[in-house]
PDB file of C-alpha atoms in Angstrom:
ATOM      1  CA  UNK A   1      -6.471   0.691  -2.005  1.00  0.00           C
ATOM      2  CA  UNK A   2      -8.344   3.903  -2.780  1.00  0.00           C
ATOM      3  CA  UNK A   3      -5.084   5.727  -3.527  1.00  0.00           C
ATOM      4  CA  UNK A   4      -3.955   2.935  -5.871  1.00  0.00           C
ATOM      5  CA  UNK A   5      -7.346   2.933  -7.604  1.00  0.00           C
ATOM      6  CA  UNK A   6      -7.245   6.670  -8.335  1.00  0.00           C
ATOM      7  CA  UNK A   7      -3.612   6.406  -9.459  1.00  0.00           C
ATOM      8  CA  UNK A   8      -4.492   3.697 -11.989  1.00  0.00           C
ATOM      9  CA  UNK A   9      -7.236   5.832 -13.518  1.00  0.00           C
ATOM     10  CA  UNK A  10      -4.949   8.862 -13.694  1.00  0.00           C
ATOM     11  CA  UNK A  11      -2.315   6.807 -15.531  1.00  0.00           C
ATOM     12  CA  UNK A  12      -5.029   5.596 -17.926  1.00  0.00           C
ATOM     13  CA  UNK A  13      -5.143   9.002 -19.620  1.00  0.00           C
ATOM     14  CA  UNK A  14      -1.470   8.980 -20.676  1.00  0.00           C
ATOM     15  CA  UNK A  15      -1.851   6.889 -23.841  1.00  0.00           C
ATOM     16  CA  UNK A  16      -4.921   8.665 -25.272  1.00  0.00           C
ATOM     17  CA  UNK A  17      -3.468  12.127 -24.518  1.00  0.00           C
ATOM     18  CA  UNK A  18      -0.187  11.079 -26.158  1.00  0.00           C
ATOM     19  CA  UNK A  19      -2.069  10.122 -29.304  1.00  0.00           C
ATOM     20  CA  UNK A  20      -3.429  13.659 -29.559  1.00  0.00           C
ATOM     21  CA  UNK A  21       0.142  14.948 -29.355  1.00  0.00           C
ATOM     22  CA  UNK A  22       1.139  12.471 -32.035  1.00  0.00           C
ATOM     23  CA  UNK A  23      -1.697  13.646 -34.260  1.00  0.00           C
ATOM     24  CA  UNK A  24      -0.345  17.193 -33.876  1.00  0.00           C
ATOM     25  CA  UNK A  25       3.052  16.114 -35.206  1.00  0.00           C
ATOM     26  CA  UNK A  26       5.115  14.995 -32.193  1.00  0.00           C
ATOM     27  CA  UNK A  27       7.048  11.744 -32.445  1.00  0.00           C
ATOM     28  CA  UNK A  28       6.520   9.242 -29.584  1.00  0.00           C
ATOM     29  CA  UNK A  29       9.869   9.943 -27.928  1.00  0.00           C
ATOM     30  CA  UNK A  30       9.302  13.699 -28.275  1.00  0.00           C
ATOM     31  CA  UNK A  31       6.007  13.297 -26.417  1.00  0.00           C
ATOM     32  CA  UNK A  32       7.702  11.231 -23.720  1.00  0.00           C
ATOM     33  CA  UNK A  33      10.446  13.825 -23.263  1.00  0.00           C
ATOM     34  CA  UNK A  34       7.978  16.710 -23.099  1.00  0.00           C
ATOM     35  CA  UNK A  35       5.943  14.766 -20.548  1.00  0.00           C
ATOM     36  CA  UNK A  36       8.883  13.853 -18.294  1.00  0.00           C
ATOM     37  CA  UNK A  37      10.575  17.252 -18.509  1.00  0.00           C
ATOM     38  CA  UNK A  38       7.342  19.155 -17.888  1.00  0.00           C
ATOM     39  CA  UNK A  39       6.265  16.966 -14.977  1.00  0.00           C
ATOM     40  CA  UNK A  40       9.735  16.905 -13.437  1.00  0.00           C
ATOM     41  CA  UNK A  41      10.192  20.678 -13.594  1.00  0.00           C
ATOM     42  CA  UNK A  42       6.689  21.257 -12.228  1.00  0.00           C
ATOM     43  CA  UNK A  43       7.202  18.949  -9.257  1.00  0.00           C
ATOM     44  CA  UNK A  44      10.728  20.274  -8.672  1.00  0.00           C
ATOM     45  CA  UNK A  45       9.453  23.869  -8.538  1.00  0.00           C
ATOM     46  CA  UNK A  46       6.689  22.949  -6.092  1.00  0.00           C
ATOM     47  CA  UNK A  47       9.058  21.034  -3.797  1.00  0.00           C
ATOM     48  CA  UNK A  48      11.633  23.844  -3.764  1.00  0.00           C
ATOM     49  CA  UNK A  49       8.927  26.068  -2.280  1.00  0.00           C
ATOM     50  CA  UNK A  50       6.968  23.738   0.002  1.00  0.00           C
ATOM     51  CA  UNK A  51       9.345  20.867   0.902  1.00  0.00           C
ATOM     52  CA  UNK A  52      12.972  21.453  -0.152  1.00  0.00           C
ATOM     53  CA  UNK A  53      14.334  18.713   2.124  1.00  0.00           C
ATOM     54  CA  UNK A  54      12.538  16.153  -0.060  1.00  0.00           C
ATOM     55  CA  UNK A  55      15.042  16.904  -2.832  1.00  0.00           C
ATOM     56  CA  UNK A  56      18.069  15.785  -0.816  1.00  0.00           C
ATOM     57  CA  UNK A  57      19.644  12.629  -2.232  1.00  0.00           C
ATOM     58  CA  UNK A  58      21.818  10.541   0.127  1.00  0.00           C
ATOM     59  CA  UNK A  59      25.104   9.809  -1.641  1.00  0.00           C
ATOM     60  CA  UNK A  60      24.680   6.093  -1.051  1.00  0.00           C
ATOM     61  CA  UNK A  61      21.354   6.239  -2.886  1.00  0.00           C
ATOM     62  CA  UNK A  62      22.640   7.801  -6.130  1.00  0.00           C
ATOM     63  CA  UNK A  63      22.773   4.436  -7.989  1.00  0.00           C
ATOM     64  CA  UNK A  64      19.208   3.699  -6.881  1.00  0.00           C
ATOM     65  CA  UNK A  65      17.997   7.091  -8.135  1.00  0.00           C
ATOM     66  CA  UNK A  66      19.776   6.507 -11.445  1.00  0.00           C
ATOM     67  CA  UNK A  67      18.246   3.068 -11.924  1.00  0.00           C
ATOM     68  CA  UNK A  68      14.819   4.434 -11.008  1.00  0.00           C
ATOM     69  CA  UNK A  69      15.102   7.210 -13.614  1.00  0.00           C
ATOM     70  CA  UNK A  70      16.272   4.838 -16.365  1.00  0.00           C
ATOM     71  CA  UNK A  71      13.984   1.859 -15.741  1.00  0.00           C
ATOM     72  CA  UNK A  72      10.976   2.902 -13.676  1.00  0.00           C
ATOM     73  CA  UNK A  73      10.402   6.188 -15.501  1.00  0.00           C
ATOM     74  CA  UNK A  74      12.224   6.522 -18.856  1.00  0.00           C
ATOM     75  CA  UNK A  75      11.988   2.827 -19.782  1.00  0.00           C
ATOM     76  CA  UNK A  76       8.309   2.382 -18.980  1.00  0.00           C
ATOM     77  CA  UNK A  77       7.157   5.584 -20.647  1.00  0.00           C
ATOM     78  CA  UNK A  78       9.365   5.494 -23.753  1.00  0.00           C
ATOM     79  CA  UNK A  79       8.641   1.859 -24.587  1.00  0.00           C
ATOM     80  CA  UNK A  80       4.905   2.263 -23.958  1.00  0.00           C
ATOM     81  CA  UNK A  81       4.630   5.438 -26.051  1.00  0.00           C
ATOM     82  CA  UNK A  82       6.396   3.770 -28.961  1.00  0.00           C
ATOM     83  CA  UNK A  83       4.246   0.655 -28.565  1.00  0.00           C
ATOM     84  CA  UNK A  84       0.977   2.592 -28.893  1.00  0.00           C
ATOM     85  CA  UNK A  85       2.073   3.813 -32.330  1.00  0.00           C
ATOM     86  CA  UNK A  86       1.909   0.192 -33.486  1.00  0.00           C
ATOM     87  CA  UNK A  87      -0.868  -1.165 -31.249  1.00  0.00           C
ATOM     88  CA  UNK A  88      -4.227   0.012 -29.870  1.00  0.00           C
ATOM     89  CA  UNK A  89      -3.903   1.618 -26.434  1.00  0.00           C
ATOM     90  CA  UNK A  90      -5.836  -1.181 -24.725  1.00  0.00           C
ATOM     91  CA  UNK A  91      -3.619  -3.956 -26.100  1.00  0.00           C
ATOM     92  CA  UNK A  92      -0.416  -2.023 -25.339  1.00  0.00           C
ATOM     93  CA  UNK A  93      -1.614  -1.658 -21.756  1.00  0.00           C
ATOM     94  CA  UNK A  94      -2.401  -5.373 -21.517  1.00  0.00           C
ATOM     95  CA  UNK A  95       1.152  -6.174 -22.581  1.00  0.00           C
ATOM     96  CA  UNK A  96       2.601  -3.657 -20.133  1.00  0.00           C
ATOM     97  CA  UNK A  97       0.567  -5.177 -17.342  1.00  0.00           C
ATOM     98  CA  UNK A  98       2.180  -8.522 -17.687  1.00  0.00           C
ATOM     99  CA  UNK A  99       4.280  -6.752 -15.029  1.00  0.00           C
ATOM    100  CA  UNK A 100       2.426  -8.397 -12.096  1.00  0.00           C
ATOM    101  CA  UNK A 101       3.444 -11.821 -13.397  1.00  0.00           C
ATOM    102  CA  UNK A 102       7.028 -10.620 -13.803  1.00  0.00           C
ATOM    103  CA  UNK A 103       6.961  -9.414 -10.193  1.00  0.00           C
ATOM    104  CA  UNK A 104       5.958 -12.925  -9.107  1.00  0.00           C
ATOM    105  CA  UNK A 105       8.855 -14.467 -11.034  1.00  0.00           C
ATOM    106  CA  UNK A 106      11.326 -11.958  -9.598  1.00  0.00           C
ATOM    107  CA  UNK A 107      10.162 -12.535  -6.020  1.00  0.00           C
ATOM    108  CA  UNK A 108      10.432 -16.306  -6.409  1.00  0.00           C
ATOM    109  CA  UNK A 109      13.643 -16.764  -8.382  1.00  0.00           C
ATOM    110  CA  UNK A 110      15.677 -13.656  -7.493  1.00  0.00           C
ATOM    111  CA  UNK A 111      14.556 -12.848  -3.956  1.00  0.00           C
ATOM    112  CA  UNK A 112      14.256 -16.602  -3.283  1.00  0.00           C
ATOM    113  CA  UNK A 113      10.882 -16.319  -1.536  1.00  0.00           C
ATOM    114  CA  UNK A 114       8.815 -19.505  -1.675  1.00  0.00           C
ATOM    115  CA  UNK A 115       5.397 -18.740  -3.104  1.00  0.00           C
ATOM    116  CA  UNK A 116       2.071 -20.610  -3.010  1.00  0.00           C
ATOM    117  CA  UNK A 117       1.096 -22.616  -6.071  1.00  0.00           C
ATOM    118  CA  UNK A 118      -1.562 -19.991  -6.831  1.00  0.00           C
ATOM    119  CA  UNK A 119       1.193 -17.551  -7.795  1.00  0.00           C
ATOM    120  CA  UNK A 120       2.366 -19.781 -10.624  1.00  0.00           C
ATOM    121  CA  UNK A 121      -1.151 -20.783 -11.671  1.00  0.00           C
ATOM    122  CA  UNK A 122      -1.937 -17.098 -11.964  1.00  0.00           C
ATOM    123  CA  UNK A 123       1.128 -16.571 -14.142  1.00  0.00           C
ATOM    124  CA  UNK A 124       0.055 -19.371 -16.511  1.00  0.00           C
ATOM    125  CA  UNK A 125      -3.498 -17.986 -16.665  1.00  0.00           C
ATOM    126  CA  UNK A 126      -2.176 -14.513 -17.486  1.00  0.00           C
ATOM    127  CA  UNK A 127       0.031 -15.848 -20.294  1.00  0.00           C
ATOM    128  CA  UNK A 128      -2.933 -17.816 -21.690  1.00  0.00           C
ATOM    129  CA  UNK A 129      -5.000 -14.633 -21.634  1.00  0.00           C
ATOM    130  CA  UNK A 130      -2.242 -12.804 -23.486  1.00  0.00           C
ATOM    131  CA  UNK A 131      -2.261 -15.524 -26.171  1.00  0.00           C
ATOM    132  CA  UNK A 132      -5.999 -14.912 -26.648  1.00  0.00           C
ATOM    133  CA  UNK A 133      -5.448 -11.134 -26.810  1.00  0.00           C
ATOM    134  CA  UNK A 134      -2.934 -11.482 -29.647  1.00  0.00           C
ATOM    135  CA  UNK A 135      -4.974 -14.282 -31.311  1.00  0.00           C
ATOM    136  CA  UNK A 136      -1.892 -16.507 -31.483  1.00  0.00           C
ATOM    137  CA  UNK A 137      -3.794 -19.165 -33.464  1.00  0.00           C
ATOM    138  CA  UNK A 138      -4.009 -16.670 -36.341  1.00  0.00           C
ATOM    139  CA  UNK A 139      -0.239 -16.522 -36.696  1.00  0.00           C
ATOM    140  CA  UNK A 140       0.263 -13.559 -34.317  1.00  0.00           C
ATOM    141  CA  UNK A 141      -1.850 -10.980 -36.130  1.00  0.00           C
ATOM    142  CA  UNK A 142      -0.686  -8.200 -33.823  1.00  0.00           C
ATOM    143  CA  UNK A 143       2.407  -6.255 -34.915  1.00  0.00           C
ATOM    144  CA  UNK A 144       5.423  -8.248 -33.643  1.00  0.00           C
ATOM    145  CA  UNK A 145       7.595  -5.225 -32.869  1.00  0.00           C
ATOM    146  CA  UNK A 146       4.708  -3.618 -31.019  1.00  0.00           C
ATOM    147  CA  UNK A 147       4.282  -6.841 -29.041  1.00  0.00           C
ATOM    148  CA  UNK A 148       7.951  -6.885 -28.025  1.00  0.00           C
ATOM    149  CA  UNK A 149       7.918  -3.197 -27.110  1.00  0.00           C
ATOM    150  CA  UNK A 150       4.831  -3.714 -24.953  1.00  0.00           C
ATOM    151  CA  UNK A 151       6.425  -6.638 -23.107  1.00  0.00           C
ATOM    152  CA  UNK A 152       9.644  -4.634 -22.596  1.00  0.00           C
ATOM    153  CA  UNK A 153       7.536  -1.854 -21.100  1.00  0.00           C
ATOM    154  CA  UNK A 154       6.036  -4.497 -18.820  1.00  0.00           C
ATOM    155  CA  UNK A 155       9.495  -5.537 -17.603  1.00  0.00           C
ATOM    156  CA  UNK A 156      10.341  -1.923 -16.772  1.00  0.00           C
ATOM    157  CA  UNK A 157       6.940  -1.528 -15.107  1.00  0.00           C
ATOM    158  CA  UNK A 158       7.717  -4.526 -12.895  1.00  0.00           C
ATOM    159  CA  UNK A 159      10.919  -2.725 -11.933  1.00  0.00           C
ATOM    160  CA  UNK A 160       8.873   0.343 -11.007  1.00  0.00           C
ATOM    161  CA  UNK A 161       6.750  -1.634  -8.530  1.00  0.00           C
ATOM    162  CA  UNK A 162       9.695  -3.516  -7.043  1.00  0.00           C
ATOM    163  CA  UNK A 163      11.808  -0.370  -6.650  1.00  0.00           C
ATOM    164  CA  UNK A 164       8.935   1.683  -5.244  1.00  0.00           C
ATOM    165  CA  UNK A 165       8.551  -0.943  -2.538  1.00  0.00           C
ATOM    166  CA  UNK A 166      12.247  -1.314  -1.697  1.00  0.00           C
ATOM    167  CA  UNK A 167      13.667   2.069  -0.655  1.00  0.00           C
ATOM    168  CA  UNK A 168      13.968   3.112   2.994  1.00  0.00           C
ATOM    169  CA  UNK A 169      13.013   6.121   5.073  1.00  0.00           C
ATOM    170  CA  UNK A 170      16.126   7.999   3.950  1.00  0.00           C
ATOM    171  CA  UNK A 171      14.456   8.630   0.580  1.00  0.00           C
ATOM    172  CA  UNK A 172      11.473  10.948   0.244  1.00  0.00           C
ATOM    173  CA  UNK A 173       8.973   9.565  -2.329  1.00  0.00           C
ATOM    174  CA  UNK A 174       8.286  13.049  -3.725  1.00  0.00           C
ATOM    175  CA  UNK A 175      11.985  13.721  -4.223  1.00  0.00           C
ATOM    176  CA  UNK A 176      12.440  10.305  -5.851  1.00  0.00           C
ATOM    177  CA  UNK A 177       9.643  11.036  -8.322  1.00  0.00           C
ATOM    178  CA  UNK A 178      10.898  14.553  -9.126  1.00  0.00           C
ATOM    179  CA  UNK A 179      14.511  13.504  -9.703  1.00  0.00           C
ATOM    180  CA  UNK A 180      13.351  10.362 -11.491  1.00  0.00           C
ATOM    181  CA  UNK A 181      11.453  12.436 -14.046  1.00  0.00           C
ATOM    182  CA  UNK A 182      14.282  14.940 -14.470  1.00  0.00           C
ATOM    183  CA  UNK A 183      16.737  12.063 -14.830  1.00  0.00           C
ATOM    184  CA  UNK A 184      14.501  10.357 -17.376  1.00  0.00           C
ATOM    185  CA  UNK A 185      14.351  13.558 -19.433  1.00  0.00           C
ATOM    186  CA  UNK A 186      18.157  13.742 -19.396  1.00  0.00           C
ATOM    187  CA  UNK A 187      18.535  10.068 -20.364  1.00  0.00           C
ATOM    188  CA  UNK A 188      16.125  10.513 -23.279  1.00  0.00           C
ATOM    189  CA  UNK A 189      17.815  13.680 -24.630  1.00  0.00           C
ATOM    190  CA  UNK A 190      19.879  11.989 -27.373  1.00  0.00           C
ATOM    191  CA  UNK A 191      16.932   9.854 -28.445  1.00  0.00           C
ATOM    192  CA  UNK A 192      14.122  12.426 -28.350  1.00  0.00           C
ATOM    193  CA  UNK A 193      16.204  15.422 -29.547  1.00  0.00           C
ATOM    194  CA  UNK A 194      13.811  18.011 -28.075  1.00  0.00           C
ATOM    195  CA  UNK A 195      15.469  20.796 -30.057  1.00  0.00           C
ATOM    196  CA  UNK A 196      13.657  19.357 -33.087  1.00  0.00           C
ATOM    197  CA  UNK A 197      10.221  19.237 -31.421  1.00  0.00           C
ATOM    198  CA  UNK A 198       7.627  21.213 -33.442  1.00  0.00           C
ATOM    199  CA  UNK A 199       6.710  23.487 -30.513  1.00  0.00           C
ATOM    200  CA  UNK A 200       4.181  25.365 -32.654  1.00  0.00           C
ATOM    201  CA  UNK A 201       2.042  22.200 -32.506  1.00  0.00           C
ATOM    202  CA  UNK A 202       1.084  23.125 -28.924  1.00  0.00           C
ATOM    203  CA  UNK A 203      -0.853  26.121 -30.256  1.00  0.00           C
ATOM    204  CA  UNK A 204      -3.046  23.960 -32.507  1.00  0.00           C
ATOM    205  CA  UNK A 205      -5.912  21.501 -32.068  1.00  0.00           C
ATOM    206  CA  UNK A 206      -5.957  17.788 -32.860  1.00  0.00           C
ATOM    207  CA  UNK A 207      -8.895  15.603 -33.863  1.00  0.00           C
ATOM    208  CA  UNK A 208      -9.124  11.866 -33.173  1.00  0.00           C
ATOM    209  CA  UNK A 209     -12.130   9.591 -33.007  1.00  0.00           C
ATOM    210  CA  UNK A 210     -14.422  12.524 -33.754  1.00  0.00           C
ATOM    211  CA  UNK A 211     -13.151  14.509 -30.742  1.00  0.00           C
ATOM    212  CA  UNK A 212     -11.135  17.712 -31.013  1.00  0.00           C
ATOM    213  CA  UNK A 213      -8.864  18.873 -28.187  1.00  0.00           C
ATOM    214  CA  UNK A 214      -6.406  21.752 -27.852  1.00  0.00           C
ATOM    215  CA  UNK A 215      -2.976  20.132 -27.997  1.00  0.00           C
ATOM    216  CA  UNK A 216      -1.752  22.250 -25.086  1.00  0.00           C
ATOM    217  CA  UNK A 217      -4.749  21.128 -23.023  1.00  0.00           C
ATOM    218  CA  UNK A 218      -4.022  17.459 -23.788  1.00  0.00           C
ATOM    219  CA  UNK A 219      -0.375  18.009 -22.852  1.00  0.00           C
ATOM    220  CA  UNK A 220      -1.152  19.733 -19.550  1.00  0.00           C
ATOM    221  CA  UNK A 221      -3.651  17.006 -18.621  1.00  0.00           C
ATOM    222  CA  UNK A 222      -1.002  14.388 -19.382  1.00  0.00           C
ATOM    223  CA  UNK A 223       1.639  16.222 -17.301  1.00  0.00           C
ATOM    224  CA  UNK A 224      -0.457  17.133 -14.267  1.00  0.00           C
ATOM    225  CA  UNK A 225      -2.998  14.301 -13.994  1.00  0.00           C
ATOM    226  CA  UNK A 226      -1.474  11.347 -15.852  1.00  0.00           C
ATOM    227  CA  UNK A 227       2.067  11.946 -14.583  1.00  0.00           C
ATOM    228  CA  UNK A 228       2.554  14.080 -11.459  1.00  0.00           C
ATOM    229  CA  UNK A 229      -0.650  13.071  -9.659  1.00  0.00           C
ATOM    230  CA  UNK A 230      -0.516   9.489 -10.957  1.00  0.00           C
ATOM    231  CA  UNK A 231       3.097   8.887  -9.868  1.00  0.00           C
ATOM    232  CA  UNK A 232       2.688  10.522  -6.455  1.00  0.00           C
ATOM    233  CA  UNK A 233      -0.410   8.457  -5.689  1.00  0.00           C
ATOM    234  CA  UNK A 234       1.074   5.311  -7.201  1.00  0.00           C
ATOM    235  CA  UNK A 235       4.345   5.332  -5.268  1.00  0.00           C
ATOM    236  CA  UNK A 236       2.585   6.102  -1.992  1.00  0.00           C
ATOM    237  CA  UNK A 237       0.061   3.334  -2.641  1.00  0.00           C
ATOM    238  CA  UNK A 238       2.810   0.774  -3.250  1.00  0.00           C
ATOM    239  CA  UNK A 239       4.563   1.891  -0.055  1.00  0.00           C
ATOM    240  CA  UNK A 240       1.345   1.193   1.866  1.00  0.00           C
ATOM    241  CA  UNK A 241       0.305  -1.993   0.070  1.00  0.00           C
ATOM    242  CA  UNK A 242       3.550  -3.675  -1.129  1.00  0.00           C
ATOM    243  CA  UNK A 243       4.657  -4.229  -4.709  1.00  0.00           C
ATOM    244  CA  UNK A 244       2.428  -7.318  -4.976  1.00  0.00           C
ATOM    245  CA  UNK A 245      -0.901  -5.752  -4.105  1.00  0.00           C
ATOM    246  CA  UNK A 246      -0.001  -2.399  -5.670  1.00  0.00           C
ATOM    247  CA  UNK A 247       0.728  -4.033  -9.027  1.00  0.00           C
ATOM    248  CA  UNK A 248      -2.581  -5.871  -8.894  1.00  0.00           C
ATOM    249  CA  UNK A 249      -4.678  -2.752  -8.329  1.00  0.00           C
ATOM    250  CA  UNK A 250      -2.637  -0.885 -10.931  1.00  0.00           C
ATOM    251  CA  UNK A 251      -3.850  -3.445 -13.486  1.00  0.00           C
ATOM    252  CA  UNK A 252      -7.086  -1.441 -13.492  1.00  0.00           C
ATOM    253  CA  UNK A 253      -5.192   0.947 -15.770  1.00  0.00           C
ATOM    254  CA  UNK A 254      -5.782  -1.624 -18.521  1.00  0.00           C
ATOM    255  CA  UNK A 255      -9.544  -1.201 -18.163  1.00  0.00           C
ATOM    256  CA  UNK A 256      -9.301   2.544 -17.648  1.00  0.00           C
ATOM    257  CA  UNK A 257      -7.045   3.037 -20.663  1.00  0.00           C
ATOM    258  CA  UNK A 258      -9.346   0.981 -22.881  1.00  0.00           C
ATOM    259  CA  UNK A 259     -12.386   2.965 -21.693  1.00  0.00           C
ATOM    260  CA  UNK A 260     -10.686   6.337 -22.236  1.00  0.00           C
ATOM    261  CA  UNK A 261      -9.374   5.224 -25.655  1.00  0.00           C
ATOM    262  CA  UNK A 262     -12.880   4.105 -26.655  1.00  0.00           C
ATOM    263  CA  UNK A 263     -14.458   7.372 -25.456  1.00  0.00           C
ATOM    264  CA  UNK A 264     -11.866   9.755 -26.939  1.00  0.00           C
ATOM    265  CA  UNK A 265     -10.266   7.853 -29.815  1.00  0.00           C
ATOM    266  CA  UNK A 266     -12.987   5.443 -30.923  1.00  0.00           C
ATOM    267  CA  UNK A 267     -10.625   2.467 -30.368  1.00  0.00           C
ATOM    268  CA  UNK A 268     -12.831  -0.520 -29.654  1.00  0.00           C
ATOM    269  CA  UNK A 269     -11.405  -3.889 -28.617  1.00  0.00           C
ATOM    270  CA  UNK A 270     -12.639  -7.041 -30.304  1.00  0.00           C
ATOM    271  CA  UNK A 271     -14.326  -9.932 -28.500  1.00  0.00           C
ATOM    272  CA  UNK A 272     -11.083 -11.904 -28.139  1.00  0.00           C
ATOM    273  CA  UNK A 273      -9.244  -8.845 -26.782  1.00  0.00           C
ATOM    274  CA  UNK A 274     -11.963  -8.277 -24.161  1.00  0.00           C
ATOM    275  CA  UNK A 275     -12.067 -11.941 -23.099  1.00  0.00           C
ATOM    276  CA  UNK A 276      -8.289 -12.263 -23.124  1.00  0.00           C
ATOM    277  CA  UNK A 277      -7.890  -9.011 -21.204  1.00  0.00           C
ATOM    278  CA  UNK A 278     -10.189 -10.213 -18.450  1.00  0.00           C
ATOM    279  CA  UNK A 279      -8.232 -13.471 -18.246  1.00  0.00           C
ATOM    280  CA  UNK A 280      -4.915 -11.571 -18.051  1.00  0.00           C
ATOM    281  CA  UNK A 281      -6.219  -9.430 -15.190  1.00  0.00           C
ATOM    282  CA  UNK A 282      -7.656 -12.492 -13.415  1.00  0.00           C
ATOM    283  CA  UNK A 283      -4.342 -14.313 -13.687  1.00  0.00           C
ATOM    284  CA  UNK A 284      -2.421 -11.298 -12.432  1.00  0.00           C
ATOM    285  CA  UNK A 285      -4.830 -10.934  -9.517  1.00  0.00           C
ATOM    286  CA  UNK A 286      -4.453 -14.601  -8.566  1.00  0.00           C
ATOM    287  CA  UNK A 287      -0.660 -14.487  -8.832  1.00  0.00           C
ATOM    288  CA  UNK A 288      -0.247 -11.233  -6.939  1.00  0.00           C
ATOM    289  CA  UNK A 289      -2.675 -12.190  -4.162  1.00  0.00           C
ATOM    290  CA  UNK A 290      -0.529 -15.245  -3.550  1.00  0.00           C
ATOM    291  CA  UNK A 291       2.677 -13.209  -3.180  1.00  0.00           C
ATOM    292  CA  UNK A 292       1.300 -11.537  -0.063  1.00  0.00           C
ATOM    293  CA  UNK A 293       1.202 -14.854   1.851  1.00  0.00           C
ATOM    294  CA  UNK A 294       4.953 -15.258   2.517  1.00  0.00           C
ATOM    295  CA  UNK A 295       4.821 -12.085   4.633  1.00  0.00           C
ATOM    296  CA  UNK A 296       3.206 -14.115   7.403  1.00  0.00           C
ATOM    297  CA  UNK A 297       5.898 -16.798   7.327  1.00  0.00           C
ATOM    298  CA  UNK A 298       8.522 -17.141  10.054  1.00  0.00           C
ATOM    299  CA  UNK A 299      11.492 -14.784  10.181  1.00  0.00           C
ATOM    300  CA  UNK A 300      13.829 -17.426   8.729  1.00  0.00           C
ATOM    301  CA  UNK A 301      11.809 -17.349   5.482  1.00  0.00           C
ATOM    302  CA  UNK A 302      11.753 -13.577   5.335  1.00  0.00           C
ATOM    303  CA  UNK A 303      15.540 -13.540   5.698  1.00  0.00           C
ATOM    304  CA  UNK A 304      15.745 -15.052   2.237  1.00  0.00           C
ATOM    305  CA  UNK A 305      14.324 -11.909   0.569  1.00  0.00           C
TER     306      UNK A 305
END
C-alpha cells in the first residue's frame, strides 16, 4: 500500500511538468515522446550495468511486450497529454481514473468472474460523479474532444493495471518497463516527429501560474520521478496488491495531480468538480474493494478467470 501511495504521488507530477514543456513550445506528443524516450534510455542504461538479465524477453512474451508498450505506456501517456491541452489537469485525471470501473467491467464480463453487487453499485456511483464533474445538466460544458480523450486514456490505464497483474515470473518488471517505454517511443515516432522538436526550448525557462521553472529541470523531474520511479513503484505495487486494489490506491493521483496543478499552475477546481471528484473516487473505491472478494471463492470459480 505504501509503494502504491508513493507511486500515485510521483505520477501526479506528470501533467503539471508537461504543461511547462508545452509553455516552452513543445507539442503534447513531442513531450510524450521526449518523456518515454528519456525514461526508457535511462532505465535501459541502468539495467545494462546492474541487472542485464532483466532485459531478456522470452520469445513467447513478445506479443505481450508489444501490447504493453502500445496500450499501457504509449496509449495512456499520449492520450492524457493531449487531453490536458483541452482540460484542466484535475479533470483530465478524473476521466483517466474511470479506469477502476473499467477494470471491474473487464473482470466481470471478459474474465467471467462473478462480482458482489457492490462492484456494480460503485461503478454507477463513479459514473454519477463524472456527470457532476462535467456538469452534464449544463449541456456538457467541458470540451467534448477532451472528454473523449480522457476516457480513452482511462481505457488504456485499465489495460495497464490488468496487464501489470497478469504476467508471470518469466518476465522481469524492470525489463518490462524499460522495453515498454522504448517501444512506446518507437510507436509514437511517426506521430510525434521528434526531429521537429524545438530542442533549444530545454535551455529556457517557462512561467505558469506565477511560477517559473527551468524547462530542463521540469523535464528531468518528469522523466526521473514521474516516469521511471512512478512506473517501477506502480508495477511492483500492483504485483503485490492485484489490479483491483492497485487501481484503487492509484486513484490518489487524481487528488495529487489537482494539488500539484493548483500549487504550480494556479488551476483551481470548482465546487462541482471537487464534489464530483470525491464521488468518482468513492465509487471506484467501492467497486474495486468488491473485486477482491472472488479471490476467496472456491477453485471452481477461480477457474473461470
